[in-house]
Coordinates of C-alpha atoms in Angstrom, one line a residue:
X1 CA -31.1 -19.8 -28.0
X2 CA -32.0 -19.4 -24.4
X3 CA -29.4 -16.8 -23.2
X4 CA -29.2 -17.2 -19.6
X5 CA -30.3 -21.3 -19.2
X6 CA -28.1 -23.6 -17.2
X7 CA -26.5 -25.2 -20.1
X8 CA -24.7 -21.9 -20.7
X9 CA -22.9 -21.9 -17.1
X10 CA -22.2 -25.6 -17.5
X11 CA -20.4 -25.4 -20.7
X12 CA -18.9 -21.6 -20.2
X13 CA -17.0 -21.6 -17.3
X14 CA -15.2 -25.1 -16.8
X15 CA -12.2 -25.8 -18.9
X16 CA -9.3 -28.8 -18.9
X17 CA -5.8 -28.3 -18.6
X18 CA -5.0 -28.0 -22.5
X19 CA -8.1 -25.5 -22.9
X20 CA -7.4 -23.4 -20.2
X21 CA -3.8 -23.0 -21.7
X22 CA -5.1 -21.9 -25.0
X23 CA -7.4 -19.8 -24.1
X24 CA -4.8 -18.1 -21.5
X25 CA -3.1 -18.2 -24.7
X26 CA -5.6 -16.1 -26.6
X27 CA -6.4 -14.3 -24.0
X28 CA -3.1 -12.5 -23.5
X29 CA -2.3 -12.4 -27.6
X30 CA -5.5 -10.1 -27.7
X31 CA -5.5 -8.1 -24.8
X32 CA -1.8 -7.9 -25.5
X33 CA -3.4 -6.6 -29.1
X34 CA -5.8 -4.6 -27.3
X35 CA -3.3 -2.6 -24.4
X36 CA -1.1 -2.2 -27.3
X37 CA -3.2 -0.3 -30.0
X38 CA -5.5 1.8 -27.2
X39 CA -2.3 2.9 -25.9
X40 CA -1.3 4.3 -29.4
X41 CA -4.3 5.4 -29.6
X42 CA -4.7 7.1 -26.4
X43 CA -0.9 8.6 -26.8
X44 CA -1.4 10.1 -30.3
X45 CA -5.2 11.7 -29.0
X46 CA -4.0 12.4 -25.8
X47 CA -1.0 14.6 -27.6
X48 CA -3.4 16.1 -29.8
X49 CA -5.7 17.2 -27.3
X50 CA -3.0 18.3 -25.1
X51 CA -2.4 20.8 -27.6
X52 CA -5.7 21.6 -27.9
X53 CA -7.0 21.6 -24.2
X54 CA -5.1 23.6 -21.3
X55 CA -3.8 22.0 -18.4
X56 CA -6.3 23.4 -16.3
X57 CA -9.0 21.8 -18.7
X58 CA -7.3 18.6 -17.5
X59 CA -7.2 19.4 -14.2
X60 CA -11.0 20.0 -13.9
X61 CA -11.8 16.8 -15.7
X62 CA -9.2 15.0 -12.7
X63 CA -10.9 16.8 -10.0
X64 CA -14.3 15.1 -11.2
X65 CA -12.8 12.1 -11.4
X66 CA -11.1 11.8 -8.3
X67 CA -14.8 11.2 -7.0
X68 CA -16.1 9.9 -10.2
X69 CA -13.6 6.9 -10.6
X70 CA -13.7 5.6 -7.1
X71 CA -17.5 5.6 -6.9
X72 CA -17.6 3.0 -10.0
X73 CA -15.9 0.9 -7.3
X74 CA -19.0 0.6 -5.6
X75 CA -21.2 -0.2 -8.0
X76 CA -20.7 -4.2 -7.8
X77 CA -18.9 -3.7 -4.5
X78 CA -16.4 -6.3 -6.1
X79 CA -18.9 -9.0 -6.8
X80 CA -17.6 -9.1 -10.1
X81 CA -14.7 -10.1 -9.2
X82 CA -16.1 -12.5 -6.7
X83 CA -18.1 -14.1 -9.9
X84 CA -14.9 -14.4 -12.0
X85 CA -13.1 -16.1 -8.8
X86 CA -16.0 -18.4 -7.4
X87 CA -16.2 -21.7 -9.4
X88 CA -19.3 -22.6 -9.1
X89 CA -21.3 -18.7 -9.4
X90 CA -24.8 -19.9 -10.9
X91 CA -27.4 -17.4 -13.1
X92 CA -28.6 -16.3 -10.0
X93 CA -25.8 -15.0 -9.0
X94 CA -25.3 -13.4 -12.0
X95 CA -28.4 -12.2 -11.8
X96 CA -28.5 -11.0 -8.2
X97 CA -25.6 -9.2 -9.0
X98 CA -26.7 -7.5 -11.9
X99 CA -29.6 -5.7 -10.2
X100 CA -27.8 -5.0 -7.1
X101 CA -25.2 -3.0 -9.2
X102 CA -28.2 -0.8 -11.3
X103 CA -29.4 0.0 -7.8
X104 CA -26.3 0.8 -6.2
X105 CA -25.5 2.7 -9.5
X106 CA -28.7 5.0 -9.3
X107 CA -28.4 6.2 -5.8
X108 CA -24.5 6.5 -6.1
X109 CA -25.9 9.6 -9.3
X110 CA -28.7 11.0 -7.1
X111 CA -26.1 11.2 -4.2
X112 CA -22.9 12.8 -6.5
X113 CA -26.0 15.1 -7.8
X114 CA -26.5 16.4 -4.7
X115 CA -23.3 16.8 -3.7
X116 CA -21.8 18.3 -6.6
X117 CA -22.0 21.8 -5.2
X118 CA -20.4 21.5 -2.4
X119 CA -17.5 19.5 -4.4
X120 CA -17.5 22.7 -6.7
X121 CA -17.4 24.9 -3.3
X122 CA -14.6 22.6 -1.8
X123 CA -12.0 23.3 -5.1
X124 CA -13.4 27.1 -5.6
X125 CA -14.1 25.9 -9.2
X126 CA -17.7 27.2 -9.6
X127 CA -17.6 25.2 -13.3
X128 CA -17.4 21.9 -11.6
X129 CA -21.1 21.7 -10.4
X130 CA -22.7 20.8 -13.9
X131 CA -19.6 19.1 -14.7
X132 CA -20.2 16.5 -12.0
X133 CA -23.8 15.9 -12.9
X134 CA -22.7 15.6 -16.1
X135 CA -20.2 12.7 -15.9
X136 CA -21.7 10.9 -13.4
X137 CA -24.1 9.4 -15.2
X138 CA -21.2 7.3 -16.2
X139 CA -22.5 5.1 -12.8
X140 CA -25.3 4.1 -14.0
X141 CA -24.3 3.4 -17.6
X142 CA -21.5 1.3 -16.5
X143 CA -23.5 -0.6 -14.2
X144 CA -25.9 -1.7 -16.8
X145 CA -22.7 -3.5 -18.4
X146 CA -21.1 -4.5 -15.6
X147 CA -21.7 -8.6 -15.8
X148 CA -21.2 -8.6 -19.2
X149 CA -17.8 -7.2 -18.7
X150 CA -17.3 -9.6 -16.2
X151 CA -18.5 -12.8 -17.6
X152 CA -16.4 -12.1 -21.0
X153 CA -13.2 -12.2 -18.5
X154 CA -14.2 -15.7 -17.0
X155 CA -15.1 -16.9 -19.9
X156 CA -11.3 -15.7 -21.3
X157 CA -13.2 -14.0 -23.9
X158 CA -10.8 -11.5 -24.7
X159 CA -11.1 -10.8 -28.6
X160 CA -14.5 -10.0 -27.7
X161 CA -13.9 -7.1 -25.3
X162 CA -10.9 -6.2 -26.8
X163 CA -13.2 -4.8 -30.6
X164 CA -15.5 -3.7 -28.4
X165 CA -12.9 -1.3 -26.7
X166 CA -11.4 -0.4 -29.6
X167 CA -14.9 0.9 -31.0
X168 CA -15.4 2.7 -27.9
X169 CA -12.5 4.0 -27.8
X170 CA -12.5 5.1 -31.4
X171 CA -15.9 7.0 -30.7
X172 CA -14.5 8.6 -27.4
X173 CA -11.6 9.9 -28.7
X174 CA -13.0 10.9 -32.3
X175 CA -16.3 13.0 -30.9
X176 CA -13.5 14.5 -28.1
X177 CA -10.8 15.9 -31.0
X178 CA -13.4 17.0 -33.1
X179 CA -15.4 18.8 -29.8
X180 CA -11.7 19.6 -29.0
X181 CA -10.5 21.1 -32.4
X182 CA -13.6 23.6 -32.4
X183 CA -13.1 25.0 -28.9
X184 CA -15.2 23.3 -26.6
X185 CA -12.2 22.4 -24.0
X186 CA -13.6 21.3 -21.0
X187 CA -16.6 19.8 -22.8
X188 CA -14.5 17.9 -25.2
X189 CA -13.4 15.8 -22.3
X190 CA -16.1 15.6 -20.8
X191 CA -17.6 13.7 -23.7
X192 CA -15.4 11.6 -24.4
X193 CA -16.1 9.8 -21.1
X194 CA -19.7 9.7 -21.9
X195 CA -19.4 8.5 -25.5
X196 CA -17.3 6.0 -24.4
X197 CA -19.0 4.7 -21.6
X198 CA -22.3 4.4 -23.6
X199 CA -20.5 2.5 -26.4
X200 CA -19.2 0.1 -24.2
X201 CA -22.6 -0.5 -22.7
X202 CA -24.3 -0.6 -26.0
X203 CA -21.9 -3.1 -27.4
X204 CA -21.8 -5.4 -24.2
X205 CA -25.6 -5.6 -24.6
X206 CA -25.9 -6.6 -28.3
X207 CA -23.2 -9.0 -28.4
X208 CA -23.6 -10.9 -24.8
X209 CA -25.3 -14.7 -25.0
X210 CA -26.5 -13.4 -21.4
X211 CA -29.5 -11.4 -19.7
X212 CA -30.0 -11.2 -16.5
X213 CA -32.8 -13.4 -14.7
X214 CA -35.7 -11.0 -13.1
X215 CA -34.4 -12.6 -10.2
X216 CA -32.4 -10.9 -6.7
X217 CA -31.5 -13.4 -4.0
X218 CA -29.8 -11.7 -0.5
X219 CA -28.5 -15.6 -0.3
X220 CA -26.4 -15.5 -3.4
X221 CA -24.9 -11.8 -2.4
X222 CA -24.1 -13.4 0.6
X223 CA -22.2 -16.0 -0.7
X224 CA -20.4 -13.5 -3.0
X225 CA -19.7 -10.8 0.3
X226 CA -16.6 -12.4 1.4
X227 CA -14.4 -12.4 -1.0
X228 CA -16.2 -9.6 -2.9
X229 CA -16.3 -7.2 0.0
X230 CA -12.6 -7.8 1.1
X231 CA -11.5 -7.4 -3.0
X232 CA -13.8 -3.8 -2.7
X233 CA -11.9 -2.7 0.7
X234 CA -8.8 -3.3 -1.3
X235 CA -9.3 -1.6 -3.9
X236 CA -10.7 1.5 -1.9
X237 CA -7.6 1.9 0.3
X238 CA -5.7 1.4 -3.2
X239 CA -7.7 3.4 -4.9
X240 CA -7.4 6.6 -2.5
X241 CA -3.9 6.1 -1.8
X242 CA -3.2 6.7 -5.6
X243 CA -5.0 9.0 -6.0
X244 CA -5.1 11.2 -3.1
X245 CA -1.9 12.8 -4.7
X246 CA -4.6 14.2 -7.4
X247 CA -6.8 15.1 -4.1
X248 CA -4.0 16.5 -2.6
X249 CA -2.3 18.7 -5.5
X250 CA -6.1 19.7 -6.5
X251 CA -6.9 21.3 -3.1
X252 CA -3.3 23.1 -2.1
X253 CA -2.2 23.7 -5.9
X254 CA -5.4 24.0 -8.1
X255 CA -6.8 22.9 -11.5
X256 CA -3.3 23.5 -13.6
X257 CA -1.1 21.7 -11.5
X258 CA -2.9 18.6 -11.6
X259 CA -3.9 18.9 -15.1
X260 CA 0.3 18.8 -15.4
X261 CA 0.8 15.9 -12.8
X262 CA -2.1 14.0 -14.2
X263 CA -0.9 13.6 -18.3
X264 CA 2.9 12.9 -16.5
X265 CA 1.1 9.6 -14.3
X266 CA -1.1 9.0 -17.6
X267 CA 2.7 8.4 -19.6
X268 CA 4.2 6.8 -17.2
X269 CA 1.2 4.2 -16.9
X270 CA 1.7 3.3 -20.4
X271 CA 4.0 0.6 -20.3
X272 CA 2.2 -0.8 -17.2
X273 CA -1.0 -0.9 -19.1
X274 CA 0.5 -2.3 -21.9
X275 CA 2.2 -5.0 -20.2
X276 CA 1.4 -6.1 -16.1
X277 CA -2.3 -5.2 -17.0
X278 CA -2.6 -7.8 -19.9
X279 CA -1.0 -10.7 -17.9
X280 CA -3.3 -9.5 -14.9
X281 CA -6.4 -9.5 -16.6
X282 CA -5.9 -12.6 -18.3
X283 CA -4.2 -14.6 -15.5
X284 CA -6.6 -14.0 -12.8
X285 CA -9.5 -15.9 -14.1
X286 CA -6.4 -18.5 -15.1
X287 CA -5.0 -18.9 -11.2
X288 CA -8.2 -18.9 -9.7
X289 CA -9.0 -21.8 -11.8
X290 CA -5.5 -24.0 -10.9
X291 CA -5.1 -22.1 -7.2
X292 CA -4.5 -25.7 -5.4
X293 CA -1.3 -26.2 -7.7
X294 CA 0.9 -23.8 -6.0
X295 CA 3.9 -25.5 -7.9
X296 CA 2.3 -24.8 -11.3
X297 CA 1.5 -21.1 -10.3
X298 CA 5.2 -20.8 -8.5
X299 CA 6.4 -21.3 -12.4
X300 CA 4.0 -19.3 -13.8
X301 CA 4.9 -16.3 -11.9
X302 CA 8.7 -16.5 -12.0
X303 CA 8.4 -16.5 -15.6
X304 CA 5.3 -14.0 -15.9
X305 CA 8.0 -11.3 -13.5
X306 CA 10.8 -12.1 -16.1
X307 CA 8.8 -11.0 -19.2
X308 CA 7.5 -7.8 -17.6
X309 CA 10.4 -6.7 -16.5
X310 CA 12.1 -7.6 -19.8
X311 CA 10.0 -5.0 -21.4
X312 CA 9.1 -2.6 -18.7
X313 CA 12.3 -1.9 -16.8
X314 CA 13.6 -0.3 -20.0
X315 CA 11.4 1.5 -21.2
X316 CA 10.2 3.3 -17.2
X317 CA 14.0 4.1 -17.5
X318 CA 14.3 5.3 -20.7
X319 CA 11.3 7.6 -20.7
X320 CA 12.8 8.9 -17.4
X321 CA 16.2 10.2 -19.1
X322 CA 14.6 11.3 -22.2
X323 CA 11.9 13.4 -20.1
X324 CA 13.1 17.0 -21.8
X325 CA 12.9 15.8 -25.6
X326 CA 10.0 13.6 -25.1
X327 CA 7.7 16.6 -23.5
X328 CA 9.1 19.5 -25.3
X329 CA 8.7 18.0 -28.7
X330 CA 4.9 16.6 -28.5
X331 CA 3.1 18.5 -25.9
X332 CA 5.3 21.9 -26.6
X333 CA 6.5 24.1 -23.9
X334 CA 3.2 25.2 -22.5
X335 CA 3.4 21.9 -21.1
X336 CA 7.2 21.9 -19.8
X337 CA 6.4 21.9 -15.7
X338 CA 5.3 18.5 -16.6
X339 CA 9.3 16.8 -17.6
X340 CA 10.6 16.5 -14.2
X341 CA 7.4 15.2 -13.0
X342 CA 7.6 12.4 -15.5
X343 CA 11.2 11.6 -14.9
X344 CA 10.4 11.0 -11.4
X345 CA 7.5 9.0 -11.9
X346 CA 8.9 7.3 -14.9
X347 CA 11.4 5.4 -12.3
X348 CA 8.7 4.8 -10.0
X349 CA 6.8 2.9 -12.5
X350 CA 9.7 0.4 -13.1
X351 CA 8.8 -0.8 -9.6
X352 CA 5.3 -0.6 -10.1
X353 CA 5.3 -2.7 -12.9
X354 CA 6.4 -5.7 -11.0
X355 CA 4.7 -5.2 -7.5
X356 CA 1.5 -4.2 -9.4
X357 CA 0.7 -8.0 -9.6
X358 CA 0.3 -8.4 -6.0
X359 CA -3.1 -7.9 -6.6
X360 CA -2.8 -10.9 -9.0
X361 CA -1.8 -13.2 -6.0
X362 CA -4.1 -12.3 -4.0
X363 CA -6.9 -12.0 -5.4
X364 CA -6.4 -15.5 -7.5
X365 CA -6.0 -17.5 -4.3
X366 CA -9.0 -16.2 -2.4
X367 CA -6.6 -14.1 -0.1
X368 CA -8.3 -10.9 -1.1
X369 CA -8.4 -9.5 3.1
X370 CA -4.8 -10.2 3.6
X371 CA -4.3 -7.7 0.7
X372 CA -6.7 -5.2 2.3
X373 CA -4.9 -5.0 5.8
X374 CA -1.3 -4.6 4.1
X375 CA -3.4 -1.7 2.2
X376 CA -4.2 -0.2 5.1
X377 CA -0.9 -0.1 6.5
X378 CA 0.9 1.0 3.3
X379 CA -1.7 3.6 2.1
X380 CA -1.6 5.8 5.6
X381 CA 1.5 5.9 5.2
X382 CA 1.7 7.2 1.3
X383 CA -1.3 9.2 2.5
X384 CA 1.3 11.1 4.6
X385 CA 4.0 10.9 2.1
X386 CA 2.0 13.2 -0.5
X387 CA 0.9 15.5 2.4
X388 CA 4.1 16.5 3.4
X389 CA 5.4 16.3 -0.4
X390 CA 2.5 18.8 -2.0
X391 CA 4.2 21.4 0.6
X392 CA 6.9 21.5 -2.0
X393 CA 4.8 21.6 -5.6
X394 CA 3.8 18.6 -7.9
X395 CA 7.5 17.5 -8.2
X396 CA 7.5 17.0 -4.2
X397 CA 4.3 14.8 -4.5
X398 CA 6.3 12.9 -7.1
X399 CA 9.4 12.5 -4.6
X400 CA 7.4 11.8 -2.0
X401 CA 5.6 9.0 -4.0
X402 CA 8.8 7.5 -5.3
X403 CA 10.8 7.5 -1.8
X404 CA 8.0 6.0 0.1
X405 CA 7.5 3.1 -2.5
X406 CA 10.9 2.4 -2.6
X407 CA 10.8 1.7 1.2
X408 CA 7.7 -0.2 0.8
X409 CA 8.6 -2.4 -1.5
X410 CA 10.5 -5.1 0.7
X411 CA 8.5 -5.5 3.0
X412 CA 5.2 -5.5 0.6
X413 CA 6.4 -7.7 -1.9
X414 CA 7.7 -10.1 0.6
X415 CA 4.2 -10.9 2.2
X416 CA 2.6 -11.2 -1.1
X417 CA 5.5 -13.6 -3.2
X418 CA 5.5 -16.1 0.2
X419 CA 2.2 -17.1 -0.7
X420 CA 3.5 -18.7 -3.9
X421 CA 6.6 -20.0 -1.9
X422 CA 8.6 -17.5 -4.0
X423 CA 11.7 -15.6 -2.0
X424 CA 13.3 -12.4 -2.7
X425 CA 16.9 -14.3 -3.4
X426 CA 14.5 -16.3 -6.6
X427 CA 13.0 -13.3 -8.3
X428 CA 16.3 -11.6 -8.0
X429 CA 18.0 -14.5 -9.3
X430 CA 15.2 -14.6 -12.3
X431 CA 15.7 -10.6 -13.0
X432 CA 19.5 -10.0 -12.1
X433 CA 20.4 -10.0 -16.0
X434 CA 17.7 -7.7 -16.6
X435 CA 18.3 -5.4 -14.2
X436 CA 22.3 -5.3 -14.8
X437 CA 21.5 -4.2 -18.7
X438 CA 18.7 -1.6 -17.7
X439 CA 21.2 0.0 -15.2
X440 CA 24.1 -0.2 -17.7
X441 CA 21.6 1.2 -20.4
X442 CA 20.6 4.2 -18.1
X443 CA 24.1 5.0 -17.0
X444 CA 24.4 5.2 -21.1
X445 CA 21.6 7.7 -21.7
X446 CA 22.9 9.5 -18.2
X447 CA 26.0 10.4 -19.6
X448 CA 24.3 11.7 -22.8
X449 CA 22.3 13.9 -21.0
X450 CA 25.4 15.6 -20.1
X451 CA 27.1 15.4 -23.3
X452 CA 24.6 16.3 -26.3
X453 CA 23.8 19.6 -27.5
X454 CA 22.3 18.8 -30.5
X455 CA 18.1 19.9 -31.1
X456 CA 15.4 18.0 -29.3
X457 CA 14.8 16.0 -32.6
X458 CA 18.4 14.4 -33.0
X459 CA 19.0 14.0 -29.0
X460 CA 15.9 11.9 -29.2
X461 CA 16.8 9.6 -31.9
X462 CA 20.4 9.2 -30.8
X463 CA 19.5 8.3 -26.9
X464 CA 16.7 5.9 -28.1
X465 CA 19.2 4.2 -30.3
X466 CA 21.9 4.2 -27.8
X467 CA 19.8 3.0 -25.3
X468 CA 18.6 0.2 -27.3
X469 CA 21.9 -1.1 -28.3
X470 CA 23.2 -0.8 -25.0
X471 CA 19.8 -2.8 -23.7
X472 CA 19.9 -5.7 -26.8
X473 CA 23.5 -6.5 -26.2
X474 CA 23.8 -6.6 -22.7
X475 CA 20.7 -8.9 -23.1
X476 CA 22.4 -11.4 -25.7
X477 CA 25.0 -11.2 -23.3
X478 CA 23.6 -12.5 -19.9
X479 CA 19.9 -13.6 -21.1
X480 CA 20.8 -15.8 -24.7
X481 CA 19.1 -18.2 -23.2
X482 CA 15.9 -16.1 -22.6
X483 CA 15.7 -14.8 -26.1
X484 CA 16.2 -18.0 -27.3
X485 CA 13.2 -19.4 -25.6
X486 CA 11.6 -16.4 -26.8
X487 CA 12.6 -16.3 -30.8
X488 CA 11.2 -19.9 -30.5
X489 CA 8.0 -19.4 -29.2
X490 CA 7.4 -16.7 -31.6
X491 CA 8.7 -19.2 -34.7
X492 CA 6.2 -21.9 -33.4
X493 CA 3.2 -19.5 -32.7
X494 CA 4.0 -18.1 -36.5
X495 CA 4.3 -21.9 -37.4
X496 CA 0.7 -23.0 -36.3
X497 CA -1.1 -19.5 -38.2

């Protein structure tokens, strides 16, 4: 089989209406599968080795990866998602971009290797120097894989990424509690994000139909820049703006603090991981393909809102009012700084969840620099939130983050919902039920809080249940019509099996 001929772009990347619906189909069933069980996974390691590993073990890791993770978003300077939004990409742009990312990936090591002591000297953590030069090399394994990664997506190839995850995953976090368990701390981390890496790469490798062309054409980057370029100055200003609260706290509060900050963000992503990534990474390649039918998308996106929000809103809520049990009874008091951290953020991500697929919008329709000057805008100003919130510990970062959203949202959401001809008045119209049985739920669990005195154990179980109930009926209530829709699709679906 010739693995990167043009009969594989010609009968890869074009799909008909009924196609494209059942692999968008597919697509979010197994990455749905995928968010789902790495979740569990990551939740039930992550406990374990937060009983095993300090905060400040944490914490060092996050320092690294404040750098680490924002470098790997220069390694295809967001050609891959240029290749997954452009139509007509050929093998040599494939190809181009393959080599371009090994290069940048090599001389984005040799410059973190250089600069890791002066990282180390910045924090006062003399530790971090070898640390650096140790995960970094996490650049050039990920570039190796990175149109691989890329190509599964456009293809909608999601079962295929989604074992390959789970094997990487599986290795990451086995070698880590096992590293963990006999007293490596630090290191234990640290290897997980190697193991991992290298899996992914490994896997990409022997099970892609493509290899890159010894073939680098300037032309083809340069059709690629525009859109890829804008999506990378996005992401950047995104990318420091959430994390520059880990910056921030690591600087002014040190190693234990945002070891503490950093597992509270990691919960309260869980839900939005679990739910507004799938649909993202799955409808992204699907709008770019139908982004002339702004009707069709319009739907799409009212109902895509609905179901997020179904799901998330509760469960941001929830995990906010049941902070104390949640912390105390699987990470242990050690870890007990971290509960009004999470119940702050917790609420934030409720809002998160649904403005998170901005990025969706814009990136789909080729608008990817109107997204990067709203960035701009929005980040300085979170920039400054954090910086006058870390004055007043972790839980004044959290404040700040959730205050500033909150006043960002409008305005933020507006800009990017008008491009589908959506208005405020529709999505509020499409979530009101929602949003009238997660406030009733939370006023629920809010008056518990104040009423039980019972162990952590039993005040867990009976706010979960109370919550639910509160939630399910409330739903039947004003949504029957929803869950109707629902209970049928998930009849028919077991139907055609």
């Amino acid at each position: 089989m010739q693995r990167n001929g043009a009969e594989y772009y010609s009968k890869h990347f074009v799909f008909d209406q009924m196609d494209l619906k059942n692999k968008v189909k597919s697509g979010l069933k197994w990455t749905f599968i995928d968010q789902v069980l790495s979740q569990i996974i990551f939740l039930i390691f992550g406990i374990f080795l937060a009983r095993l590993v300090s905060p400040s073990s944490f914490g060092l890791v996050g320092m690294v990866t404040i750098f680490s993770n924002f470098a790997i978003l220069f390694i295809d300077l967001g050609f891959g998602a240029a290749l997954i939004q452009k139509a007509d990409a050929t093998k040599e742009h494939f190809s181009s971009v393959f080599w371009l990312n090994l290069g940048i990936g090599i001389i984005l090591y040799l410059f973190f290797y250089l600069l890791a002591p002066f990282i180390s000297q910045f924090y006062k953590q003399p530790e971090l120097t070898v640390l650096i030069r140790v995960i970094c090399l996490t650049f050039i394994i990920t570039a190796i894989s990175s149109v691989q990664s890329n190509l599964l997506i456009r293809e909608l190839k999601f079962k295929k990424k989604v074992v390959i995850n789970w094997i990487a995953m599986t290795v990451g976090y086995g070698l880590a509690f096992l590293l963990a368990y006999n007293g490596y701390g630090v290191w234990a981390l640290v290897i997980m994000t190697l193991a991992t890496a290298i899996t992914n790469t490994l896997l990409y490798w022997i099970t892609s139909l493509w290899l890159p062309l010894l073939v680098f054409q300037w032309s083809k980057i340069k059709e690629l820049s525009n859109f890829g370029l804008n999506f990378l100055g996005d992401s950047s200003v995104n990318y420091w703006s959430r994390n520059y609260d880990n910056f921030i706290i690591a600087k002014v509060l040190g190693s234990t603090e945002l070891g503490i900050y950093s597992r509270a963000y990691s919960l309260m992503l869980l839900p939005l991981r679990n739910v507004t990534t799938i649909v993202t990474k799955v409808m992204f390649p699907a709008f770019s393909q139908k982004q002339g039918d702004l009707i069709l998308l319009k739907k799409y996106y009212l109902d895509i809102i609905l179901y997020i929000a179904l799901i998330t809103f509760p469960l941001m809520i929830g995990l906010s009012l049941v902070s104390t049990e949640f912390v105390l009874l699987f990470f242990g008091k050690k870890w007990i700084n971290m509960i009004p951290v999470l119940s702050v953020l917790s609420g934030l991500g409720a809002i998160q969840s649904i403005i998170s697929l901005n990025g969706l919008i814009y990136n789909s329709l080729g608008k990817a620099n109107v997204a990067f000057r709203i960035s701009i805008i929005s980040n300085i100003l979170l920039i400054i939130a954090f910086t006058i919130g870390v004055q007043y510990g972790i839980i004044g970062v959290s404040w700040s983050y959730l205050i500033c959203s909150l006043l960002l949202f409008i305005p933020i959401y507006k800009t990017a919902i008008r491009l589908l001809d959506v208005s405020l008045l529709e999505v509020f119209k499409v979530l009101k039920g929602v949003i009238i049985a997660t406030s009733c739920m939370a006023l629920i669990l809010f008056l518990l809080n104040n009423c039980l005195d019972l162990s952590l154990i039993l005040n867990l179980v009976i706010k979960i249940v109370a919550g639910a109930v509160v939630y399910g009926m409330l739903l039947l209530l004003l949504e029957r019509e929803l869950l109707v829709r629902l209970k049928l699709k998930i009849i028919t679906e077991i139907q055609q099996r």
